[in-house]
PDB file of N, CA and C in Angstrom:
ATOM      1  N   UNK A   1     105.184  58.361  42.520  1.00 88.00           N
ATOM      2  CA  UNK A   1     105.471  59.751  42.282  1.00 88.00           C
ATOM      3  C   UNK A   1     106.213  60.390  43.468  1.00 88.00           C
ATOM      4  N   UNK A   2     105.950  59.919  44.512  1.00 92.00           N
ATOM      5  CA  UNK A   2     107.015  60.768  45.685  1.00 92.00           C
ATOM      6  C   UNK A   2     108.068  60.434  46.188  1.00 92.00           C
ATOM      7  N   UNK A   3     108.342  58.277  45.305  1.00 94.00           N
ATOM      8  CA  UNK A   3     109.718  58.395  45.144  1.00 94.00           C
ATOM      9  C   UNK A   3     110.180  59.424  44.586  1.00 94.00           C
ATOM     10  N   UNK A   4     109.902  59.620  42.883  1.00 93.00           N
ATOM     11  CA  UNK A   4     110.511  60.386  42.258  1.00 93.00           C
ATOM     12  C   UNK A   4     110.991  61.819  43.230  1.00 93.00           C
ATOM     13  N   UNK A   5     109.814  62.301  43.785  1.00 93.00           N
ATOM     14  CA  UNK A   5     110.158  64.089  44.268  1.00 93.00           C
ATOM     15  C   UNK A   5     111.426  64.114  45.460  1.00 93.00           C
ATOM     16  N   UNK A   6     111.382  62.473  45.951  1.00 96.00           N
ATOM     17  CA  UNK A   6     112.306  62.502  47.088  1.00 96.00           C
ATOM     18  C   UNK A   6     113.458  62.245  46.554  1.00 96.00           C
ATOM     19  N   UNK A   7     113.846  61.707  45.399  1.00 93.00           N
ATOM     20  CA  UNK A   7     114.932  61.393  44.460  1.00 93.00           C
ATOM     21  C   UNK A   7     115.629  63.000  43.910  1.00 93.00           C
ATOM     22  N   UNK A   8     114.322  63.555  43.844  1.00 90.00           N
ATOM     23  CA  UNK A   8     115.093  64.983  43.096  1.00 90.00           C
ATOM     24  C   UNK A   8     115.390  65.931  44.188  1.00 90.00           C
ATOM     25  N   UNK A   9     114.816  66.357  45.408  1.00 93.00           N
ATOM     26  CA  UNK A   9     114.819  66.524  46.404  1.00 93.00           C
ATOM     27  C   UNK A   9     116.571  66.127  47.268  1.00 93.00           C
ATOM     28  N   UNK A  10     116.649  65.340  46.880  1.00 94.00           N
ATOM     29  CA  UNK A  10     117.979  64.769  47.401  1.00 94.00           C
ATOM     30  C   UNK A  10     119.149  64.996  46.717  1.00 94.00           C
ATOM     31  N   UNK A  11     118.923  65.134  45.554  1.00 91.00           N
ATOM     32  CA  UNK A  11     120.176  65.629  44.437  1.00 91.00           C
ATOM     33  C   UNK A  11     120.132  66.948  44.490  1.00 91.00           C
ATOM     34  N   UNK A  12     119.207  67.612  44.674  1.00 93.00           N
ATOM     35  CA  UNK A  12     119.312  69.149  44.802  1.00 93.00           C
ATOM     36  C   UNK A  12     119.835  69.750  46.703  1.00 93.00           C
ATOM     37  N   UNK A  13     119.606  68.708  47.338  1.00 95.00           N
ATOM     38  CA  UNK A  13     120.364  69.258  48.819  1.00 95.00           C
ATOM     39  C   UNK A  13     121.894  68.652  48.320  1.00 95.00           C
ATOM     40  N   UNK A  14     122.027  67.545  47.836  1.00 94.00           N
ATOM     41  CA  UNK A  14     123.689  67.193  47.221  1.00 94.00           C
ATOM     42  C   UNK A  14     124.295  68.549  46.869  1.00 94.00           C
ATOM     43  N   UNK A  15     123.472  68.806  45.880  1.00 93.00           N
ATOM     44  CA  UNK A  15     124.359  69.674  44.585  1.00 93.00           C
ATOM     45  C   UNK A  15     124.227  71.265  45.554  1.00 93.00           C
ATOM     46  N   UNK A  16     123.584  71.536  46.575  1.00 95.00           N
ATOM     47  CA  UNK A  16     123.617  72.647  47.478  1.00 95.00           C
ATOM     48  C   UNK A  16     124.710  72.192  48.538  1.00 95.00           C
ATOM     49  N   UNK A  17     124.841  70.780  49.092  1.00 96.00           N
ATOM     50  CA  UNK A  17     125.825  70.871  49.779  1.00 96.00           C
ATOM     51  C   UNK A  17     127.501  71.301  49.082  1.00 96.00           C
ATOM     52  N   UNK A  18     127.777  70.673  47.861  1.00 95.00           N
ATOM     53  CA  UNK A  18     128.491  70.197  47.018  1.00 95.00           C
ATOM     54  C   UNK A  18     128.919  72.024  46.866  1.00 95.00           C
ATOM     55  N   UNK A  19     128.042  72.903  46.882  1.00 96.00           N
ATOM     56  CA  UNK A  19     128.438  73.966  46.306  1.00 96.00           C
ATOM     57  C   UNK A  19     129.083  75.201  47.989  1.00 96.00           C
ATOM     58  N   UNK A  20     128.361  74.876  48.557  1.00 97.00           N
ATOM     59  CA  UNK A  20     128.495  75.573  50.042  1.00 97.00           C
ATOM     60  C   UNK A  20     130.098  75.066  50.783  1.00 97.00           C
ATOM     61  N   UNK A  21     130.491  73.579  50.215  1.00 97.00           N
ATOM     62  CA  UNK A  21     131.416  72.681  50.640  1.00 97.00           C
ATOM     63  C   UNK A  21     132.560  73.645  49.659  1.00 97.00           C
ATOM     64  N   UNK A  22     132.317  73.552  48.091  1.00 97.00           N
ATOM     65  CA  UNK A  22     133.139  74.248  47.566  1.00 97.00           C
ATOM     66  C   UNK A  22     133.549  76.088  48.006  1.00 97.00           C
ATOM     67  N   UNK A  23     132.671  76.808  48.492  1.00 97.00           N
ATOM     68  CA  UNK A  23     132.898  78.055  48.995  1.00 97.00           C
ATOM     69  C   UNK A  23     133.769  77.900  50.425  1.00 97.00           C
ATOM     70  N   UNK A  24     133.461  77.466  51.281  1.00 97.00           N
ATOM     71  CA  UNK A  24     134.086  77.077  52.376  1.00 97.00           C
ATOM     72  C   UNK A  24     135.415  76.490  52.270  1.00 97.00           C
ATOM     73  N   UNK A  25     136.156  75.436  50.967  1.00 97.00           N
ATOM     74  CA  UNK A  25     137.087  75.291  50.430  1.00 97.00           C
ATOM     75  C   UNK A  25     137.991  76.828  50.081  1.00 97.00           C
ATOM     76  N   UNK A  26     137.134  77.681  49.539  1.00 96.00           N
ATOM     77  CA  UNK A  26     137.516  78.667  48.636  1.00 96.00           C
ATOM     78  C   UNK A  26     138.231  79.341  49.984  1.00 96.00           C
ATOM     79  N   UNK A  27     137.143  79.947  50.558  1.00 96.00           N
ATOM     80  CA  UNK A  27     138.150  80.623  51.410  1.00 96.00           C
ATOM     81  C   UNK A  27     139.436  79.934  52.677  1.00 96.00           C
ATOM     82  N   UNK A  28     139.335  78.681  52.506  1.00 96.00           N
ATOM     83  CA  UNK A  28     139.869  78.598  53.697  1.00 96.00           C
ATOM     84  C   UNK A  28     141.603  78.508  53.071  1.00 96.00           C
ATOM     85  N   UNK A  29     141.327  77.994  51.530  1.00 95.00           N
ATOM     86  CA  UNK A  29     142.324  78.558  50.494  1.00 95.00           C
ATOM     87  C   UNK A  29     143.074  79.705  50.131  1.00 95.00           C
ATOM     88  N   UNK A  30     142.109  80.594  50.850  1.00 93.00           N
ATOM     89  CA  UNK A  30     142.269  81.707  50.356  1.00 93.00           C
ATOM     90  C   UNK A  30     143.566  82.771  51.645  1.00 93.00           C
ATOM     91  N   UNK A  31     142.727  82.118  52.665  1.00 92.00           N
ATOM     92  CA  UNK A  31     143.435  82.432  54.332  1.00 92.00           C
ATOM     93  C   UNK A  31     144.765  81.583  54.302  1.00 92.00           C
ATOM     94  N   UNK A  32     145.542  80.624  53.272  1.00 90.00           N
ATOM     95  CA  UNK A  32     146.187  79.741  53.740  1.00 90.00           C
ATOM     96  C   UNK A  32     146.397  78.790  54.917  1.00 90.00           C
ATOM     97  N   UNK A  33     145.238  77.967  55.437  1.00 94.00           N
ATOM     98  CA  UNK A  33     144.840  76.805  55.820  1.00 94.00           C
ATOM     99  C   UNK A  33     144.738  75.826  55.176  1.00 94.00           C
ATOM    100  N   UNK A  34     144.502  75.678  53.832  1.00 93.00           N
ATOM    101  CA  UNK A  34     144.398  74.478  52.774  1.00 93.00           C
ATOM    102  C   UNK A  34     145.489  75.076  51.239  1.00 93.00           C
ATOM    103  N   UNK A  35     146.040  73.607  50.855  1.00 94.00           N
ATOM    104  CA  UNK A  35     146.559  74.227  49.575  1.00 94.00           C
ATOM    105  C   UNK A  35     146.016  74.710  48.308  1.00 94.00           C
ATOM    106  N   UNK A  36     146.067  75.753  47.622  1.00 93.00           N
ATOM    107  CA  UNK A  36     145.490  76.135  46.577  1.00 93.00           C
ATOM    108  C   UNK A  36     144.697  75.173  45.909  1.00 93.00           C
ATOM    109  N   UNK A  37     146.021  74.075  45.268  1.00 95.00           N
ATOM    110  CA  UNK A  37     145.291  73.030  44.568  1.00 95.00           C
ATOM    111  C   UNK A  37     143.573  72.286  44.798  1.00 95.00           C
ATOM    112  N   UNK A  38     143.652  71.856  46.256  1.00 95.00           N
ATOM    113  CA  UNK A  38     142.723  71.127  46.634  1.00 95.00           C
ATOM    114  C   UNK A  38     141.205  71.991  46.630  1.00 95.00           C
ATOM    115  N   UNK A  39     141.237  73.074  46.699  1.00 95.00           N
ATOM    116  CA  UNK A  39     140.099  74.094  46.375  1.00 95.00           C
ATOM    117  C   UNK A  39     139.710  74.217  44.863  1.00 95.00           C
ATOM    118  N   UNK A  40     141.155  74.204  44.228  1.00 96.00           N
ATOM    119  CA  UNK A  40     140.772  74.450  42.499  1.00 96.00           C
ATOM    120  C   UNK A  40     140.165  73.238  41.792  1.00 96.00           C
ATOM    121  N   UNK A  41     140.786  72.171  42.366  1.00 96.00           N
ATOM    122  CA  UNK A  41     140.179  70.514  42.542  1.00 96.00           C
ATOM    123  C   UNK A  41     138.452  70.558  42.368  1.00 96.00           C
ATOM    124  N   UNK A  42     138.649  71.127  43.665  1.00 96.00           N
ATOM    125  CA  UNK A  42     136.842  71.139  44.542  1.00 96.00           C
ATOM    126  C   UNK A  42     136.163  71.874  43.131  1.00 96.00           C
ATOM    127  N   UNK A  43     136.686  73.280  42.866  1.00 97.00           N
ATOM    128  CA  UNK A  43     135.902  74.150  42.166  1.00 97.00           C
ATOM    129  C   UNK A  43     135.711  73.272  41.027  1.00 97.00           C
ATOM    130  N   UNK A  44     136.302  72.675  40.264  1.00 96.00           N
ATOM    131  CA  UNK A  44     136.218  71.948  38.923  1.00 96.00           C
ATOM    132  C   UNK A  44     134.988  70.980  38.985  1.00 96.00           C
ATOM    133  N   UNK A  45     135.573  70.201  40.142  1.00 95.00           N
ATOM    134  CA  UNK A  45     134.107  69.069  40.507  1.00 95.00           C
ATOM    135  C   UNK A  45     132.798  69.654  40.452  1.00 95.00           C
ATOM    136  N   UNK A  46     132.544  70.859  41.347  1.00 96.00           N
ATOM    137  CA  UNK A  46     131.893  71.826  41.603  1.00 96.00           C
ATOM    138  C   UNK A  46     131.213  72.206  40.074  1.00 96.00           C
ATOM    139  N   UNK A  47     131.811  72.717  38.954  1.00 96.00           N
ATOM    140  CA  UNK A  47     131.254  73.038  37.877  1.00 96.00           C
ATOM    141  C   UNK A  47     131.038  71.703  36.836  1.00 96.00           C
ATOM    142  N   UNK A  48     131.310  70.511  37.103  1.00 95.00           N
ATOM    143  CA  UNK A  48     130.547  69.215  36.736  1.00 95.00           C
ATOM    144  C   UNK A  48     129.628  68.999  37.087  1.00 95.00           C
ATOM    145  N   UNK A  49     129.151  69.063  38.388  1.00 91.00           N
ATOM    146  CA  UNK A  49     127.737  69.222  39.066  1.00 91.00           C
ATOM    147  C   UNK A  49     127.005  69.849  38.359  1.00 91.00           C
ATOM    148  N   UNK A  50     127.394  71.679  37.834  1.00 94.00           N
ATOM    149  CA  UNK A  50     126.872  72.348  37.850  1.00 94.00           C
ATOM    150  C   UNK A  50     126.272  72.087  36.511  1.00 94.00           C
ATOM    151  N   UNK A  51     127.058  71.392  35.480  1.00 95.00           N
ATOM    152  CA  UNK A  51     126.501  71.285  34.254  1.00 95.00           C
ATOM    153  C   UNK A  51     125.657  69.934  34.269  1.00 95.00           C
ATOM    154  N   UNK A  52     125.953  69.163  35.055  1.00 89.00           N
ATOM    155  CA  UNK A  52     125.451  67.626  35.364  1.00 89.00           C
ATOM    156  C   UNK A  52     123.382  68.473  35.332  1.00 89.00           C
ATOM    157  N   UNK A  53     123.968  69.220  36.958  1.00 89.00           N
ATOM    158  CA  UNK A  53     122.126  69.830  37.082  1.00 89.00           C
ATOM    159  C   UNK A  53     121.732  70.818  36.280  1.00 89.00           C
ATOM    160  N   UNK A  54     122.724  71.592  35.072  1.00 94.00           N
ATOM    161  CA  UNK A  54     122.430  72.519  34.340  1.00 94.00           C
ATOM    162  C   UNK A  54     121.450  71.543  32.795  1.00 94.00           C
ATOM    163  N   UNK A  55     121.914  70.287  32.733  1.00 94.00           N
ATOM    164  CA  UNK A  55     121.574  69.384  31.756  1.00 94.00           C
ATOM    165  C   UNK A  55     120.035  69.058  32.130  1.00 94.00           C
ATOM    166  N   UNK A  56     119.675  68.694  33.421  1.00 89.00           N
ATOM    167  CA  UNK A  56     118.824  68.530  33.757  1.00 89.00           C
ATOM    168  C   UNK A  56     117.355  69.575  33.935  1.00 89.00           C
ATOM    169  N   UNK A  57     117.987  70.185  34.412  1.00 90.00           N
ATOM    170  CA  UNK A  57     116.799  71.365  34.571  1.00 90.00           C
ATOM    171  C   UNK A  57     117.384  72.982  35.120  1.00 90.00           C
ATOM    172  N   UNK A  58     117.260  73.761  35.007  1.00 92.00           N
ATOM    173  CA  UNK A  58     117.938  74.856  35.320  1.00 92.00           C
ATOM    174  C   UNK A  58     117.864  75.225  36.892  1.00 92.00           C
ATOM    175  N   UNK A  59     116.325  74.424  37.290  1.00 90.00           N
ATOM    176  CA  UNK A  59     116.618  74.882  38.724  1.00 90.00           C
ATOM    177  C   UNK A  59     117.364  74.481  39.473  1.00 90.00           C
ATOM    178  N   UNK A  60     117.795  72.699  38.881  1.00 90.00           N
ATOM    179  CA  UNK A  60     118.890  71.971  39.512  1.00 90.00           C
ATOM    180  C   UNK A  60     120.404  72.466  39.441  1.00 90.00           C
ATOM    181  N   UNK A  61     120.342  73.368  38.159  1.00 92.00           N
ATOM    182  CA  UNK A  61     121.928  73.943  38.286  1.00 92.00           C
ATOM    183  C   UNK A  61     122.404  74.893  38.147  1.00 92.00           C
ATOM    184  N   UNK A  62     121.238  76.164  38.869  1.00 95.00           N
ATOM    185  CA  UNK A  62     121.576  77.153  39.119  1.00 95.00           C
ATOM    186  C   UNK A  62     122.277  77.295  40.535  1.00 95.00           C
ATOM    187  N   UNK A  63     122.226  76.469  41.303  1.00 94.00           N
ATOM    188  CA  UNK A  63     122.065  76.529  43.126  1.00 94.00           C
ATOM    189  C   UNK A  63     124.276  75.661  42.876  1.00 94.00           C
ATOM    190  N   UNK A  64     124.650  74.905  42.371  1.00 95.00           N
ATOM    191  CA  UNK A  64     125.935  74.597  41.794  1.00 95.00           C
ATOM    192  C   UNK A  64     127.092  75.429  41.316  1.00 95.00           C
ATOM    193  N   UNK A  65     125.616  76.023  40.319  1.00 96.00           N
ATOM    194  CA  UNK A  65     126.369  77.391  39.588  1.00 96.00           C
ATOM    195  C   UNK A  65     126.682  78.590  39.766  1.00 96.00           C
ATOM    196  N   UNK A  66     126.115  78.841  41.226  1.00 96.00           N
ATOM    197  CA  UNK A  66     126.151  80.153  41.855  1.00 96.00           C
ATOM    198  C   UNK A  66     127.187  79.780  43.205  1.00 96.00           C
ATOM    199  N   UNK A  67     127.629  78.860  43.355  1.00 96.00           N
ATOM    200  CA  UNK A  67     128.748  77.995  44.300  1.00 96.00           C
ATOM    201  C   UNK A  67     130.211  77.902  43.266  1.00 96.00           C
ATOM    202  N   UNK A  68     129.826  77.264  42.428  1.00 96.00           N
ATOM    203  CA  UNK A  68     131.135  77.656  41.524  1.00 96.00           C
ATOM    204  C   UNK A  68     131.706  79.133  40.637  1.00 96.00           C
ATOM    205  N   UNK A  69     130.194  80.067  40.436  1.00 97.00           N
ATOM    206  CA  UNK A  69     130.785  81.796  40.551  1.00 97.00           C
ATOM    207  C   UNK A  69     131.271  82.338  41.838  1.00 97.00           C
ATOM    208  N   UNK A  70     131.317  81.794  42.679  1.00 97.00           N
ATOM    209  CA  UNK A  70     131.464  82.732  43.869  1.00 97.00           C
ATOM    210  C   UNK A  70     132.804  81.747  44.540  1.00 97.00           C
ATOM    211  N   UNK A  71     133.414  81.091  44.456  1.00 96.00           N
ATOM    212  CA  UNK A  71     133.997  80.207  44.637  1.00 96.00           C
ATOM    213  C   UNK A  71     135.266  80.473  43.445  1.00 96.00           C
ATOM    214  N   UNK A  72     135.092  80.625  42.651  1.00 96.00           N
ATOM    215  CA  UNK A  72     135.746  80.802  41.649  1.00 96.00           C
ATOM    216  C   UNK A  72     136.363  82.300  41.806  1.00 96.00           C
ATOM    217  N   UNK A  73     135.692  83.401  42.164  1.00 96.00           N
ATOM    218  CA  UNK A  73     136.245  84.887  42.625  1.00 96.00           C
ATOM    219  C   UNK A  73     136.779  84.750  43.829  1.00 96.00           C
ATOM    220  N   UNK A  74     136.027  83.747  44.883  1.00 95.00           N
ATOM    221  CA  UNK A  74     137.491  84.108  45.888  1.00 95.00           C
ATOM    222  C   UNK A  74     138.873  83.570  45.757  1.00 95.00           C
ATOM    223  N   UNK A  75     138.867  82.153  44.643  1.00 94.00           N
ATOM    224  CA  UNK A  75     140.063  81.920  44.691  1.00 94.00           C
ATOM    225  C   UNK A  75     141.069  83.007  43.941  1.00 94.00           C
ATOM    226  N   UNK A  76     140.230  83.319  43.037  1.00 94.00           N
ATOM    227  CA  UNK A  76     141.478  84.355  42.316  1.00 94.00           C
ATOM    228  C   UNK A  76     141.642  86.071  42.258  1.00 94.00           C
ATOM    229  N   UNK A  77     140.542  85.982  43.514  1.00 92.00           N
ATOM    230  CA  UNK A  77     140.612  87.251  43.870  1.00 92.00           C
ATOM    231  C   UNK A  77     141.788  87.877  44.069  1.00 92.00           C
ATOM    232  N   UNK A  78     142.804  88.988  43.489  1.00 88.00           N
ATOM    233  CA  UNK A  78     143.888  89.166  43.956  1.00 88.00           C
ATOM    234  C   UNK A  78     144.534  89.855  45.696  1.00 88.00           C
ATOM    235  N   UNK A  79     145.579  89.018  45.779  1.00 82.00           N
ATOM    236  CA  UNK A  79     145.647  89.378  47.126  1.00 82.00           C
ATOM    237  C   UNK A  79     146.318  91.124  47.360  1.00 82.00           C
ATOM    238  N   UNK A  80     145.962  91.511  48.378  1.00 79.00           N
ATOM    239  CA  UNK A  80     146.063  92.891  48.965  1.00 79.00           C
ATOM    240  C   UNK A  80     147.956  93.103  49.037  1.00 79.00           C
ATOM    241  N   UNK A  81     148.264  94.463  48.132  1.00 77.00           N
ATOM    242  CA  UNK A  81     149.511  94.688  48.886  1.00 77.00           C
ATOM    243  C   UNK A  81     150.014  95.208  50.203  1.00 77.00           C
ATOM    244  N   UNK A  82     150.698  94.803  50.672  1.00 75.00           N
ATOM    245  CA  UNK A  82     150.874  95.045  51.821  1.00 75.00           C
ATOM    246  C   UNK A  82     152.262  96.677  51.817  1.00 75.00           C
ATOM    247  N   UNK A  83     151.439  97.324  53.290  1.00 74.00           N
ATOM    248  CA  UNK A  83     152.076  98.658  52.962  1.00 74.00           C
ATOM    249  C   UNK A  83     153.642  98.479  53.256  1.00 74.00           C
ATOM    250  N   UNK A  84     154.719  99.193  53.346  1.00 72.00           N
ATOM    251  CA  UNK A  84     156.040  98.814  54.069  1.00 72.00           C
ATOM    252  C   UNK A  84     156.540 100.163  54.260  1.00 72.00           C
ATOM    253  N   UNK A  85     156.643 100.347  55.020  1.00 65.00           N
ATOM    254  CA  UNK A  85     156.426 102.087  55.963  1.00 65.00           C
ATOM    255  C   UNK A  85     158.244 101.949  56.179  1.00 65.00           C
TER     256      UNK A  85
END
């Protein structure tokens, strides 16, 4: 039995890294340091997880799914116009 808890235990720090990795993508996308693509990449993977741990149990893919909402608004957050005086 504590294989098992250390088995689930471990997919749920994955699927928390997996989602923190995707936000950190988002913005650094967002600053132009990384290309768009490779963030929108991330985010997609990101919401496979999310349904992977959403299939499983909800607590497993809420922590995914709240990495790929928030991840998902900064990429397409629209950018600021700039004034020209």
């Amino acid at each position: 039995m504590e294989d098992l808890a250390a088995l689930v235990a471990t997919i749920y720090v994955l699927l928390a890294g997996v989602a923190v990795v995707n936000i950190v993508l988002a913005v650094l996308a967002r600053k132009r340091k990384l290309r768009p693509w490779i963030s929108m990449t991330f985010n997609a993977l990101t919401g496979f997880a999310a349904i992977f741990g959403i299939s499983i149990a909800w607590a497993l893919g809420i922590v995914p799914l709240l990495g790929l909402i928030i991840g998902s608004i900064i990429i397409t957050w629209p950018n600021r116009k700039r004034r020209t005086t």
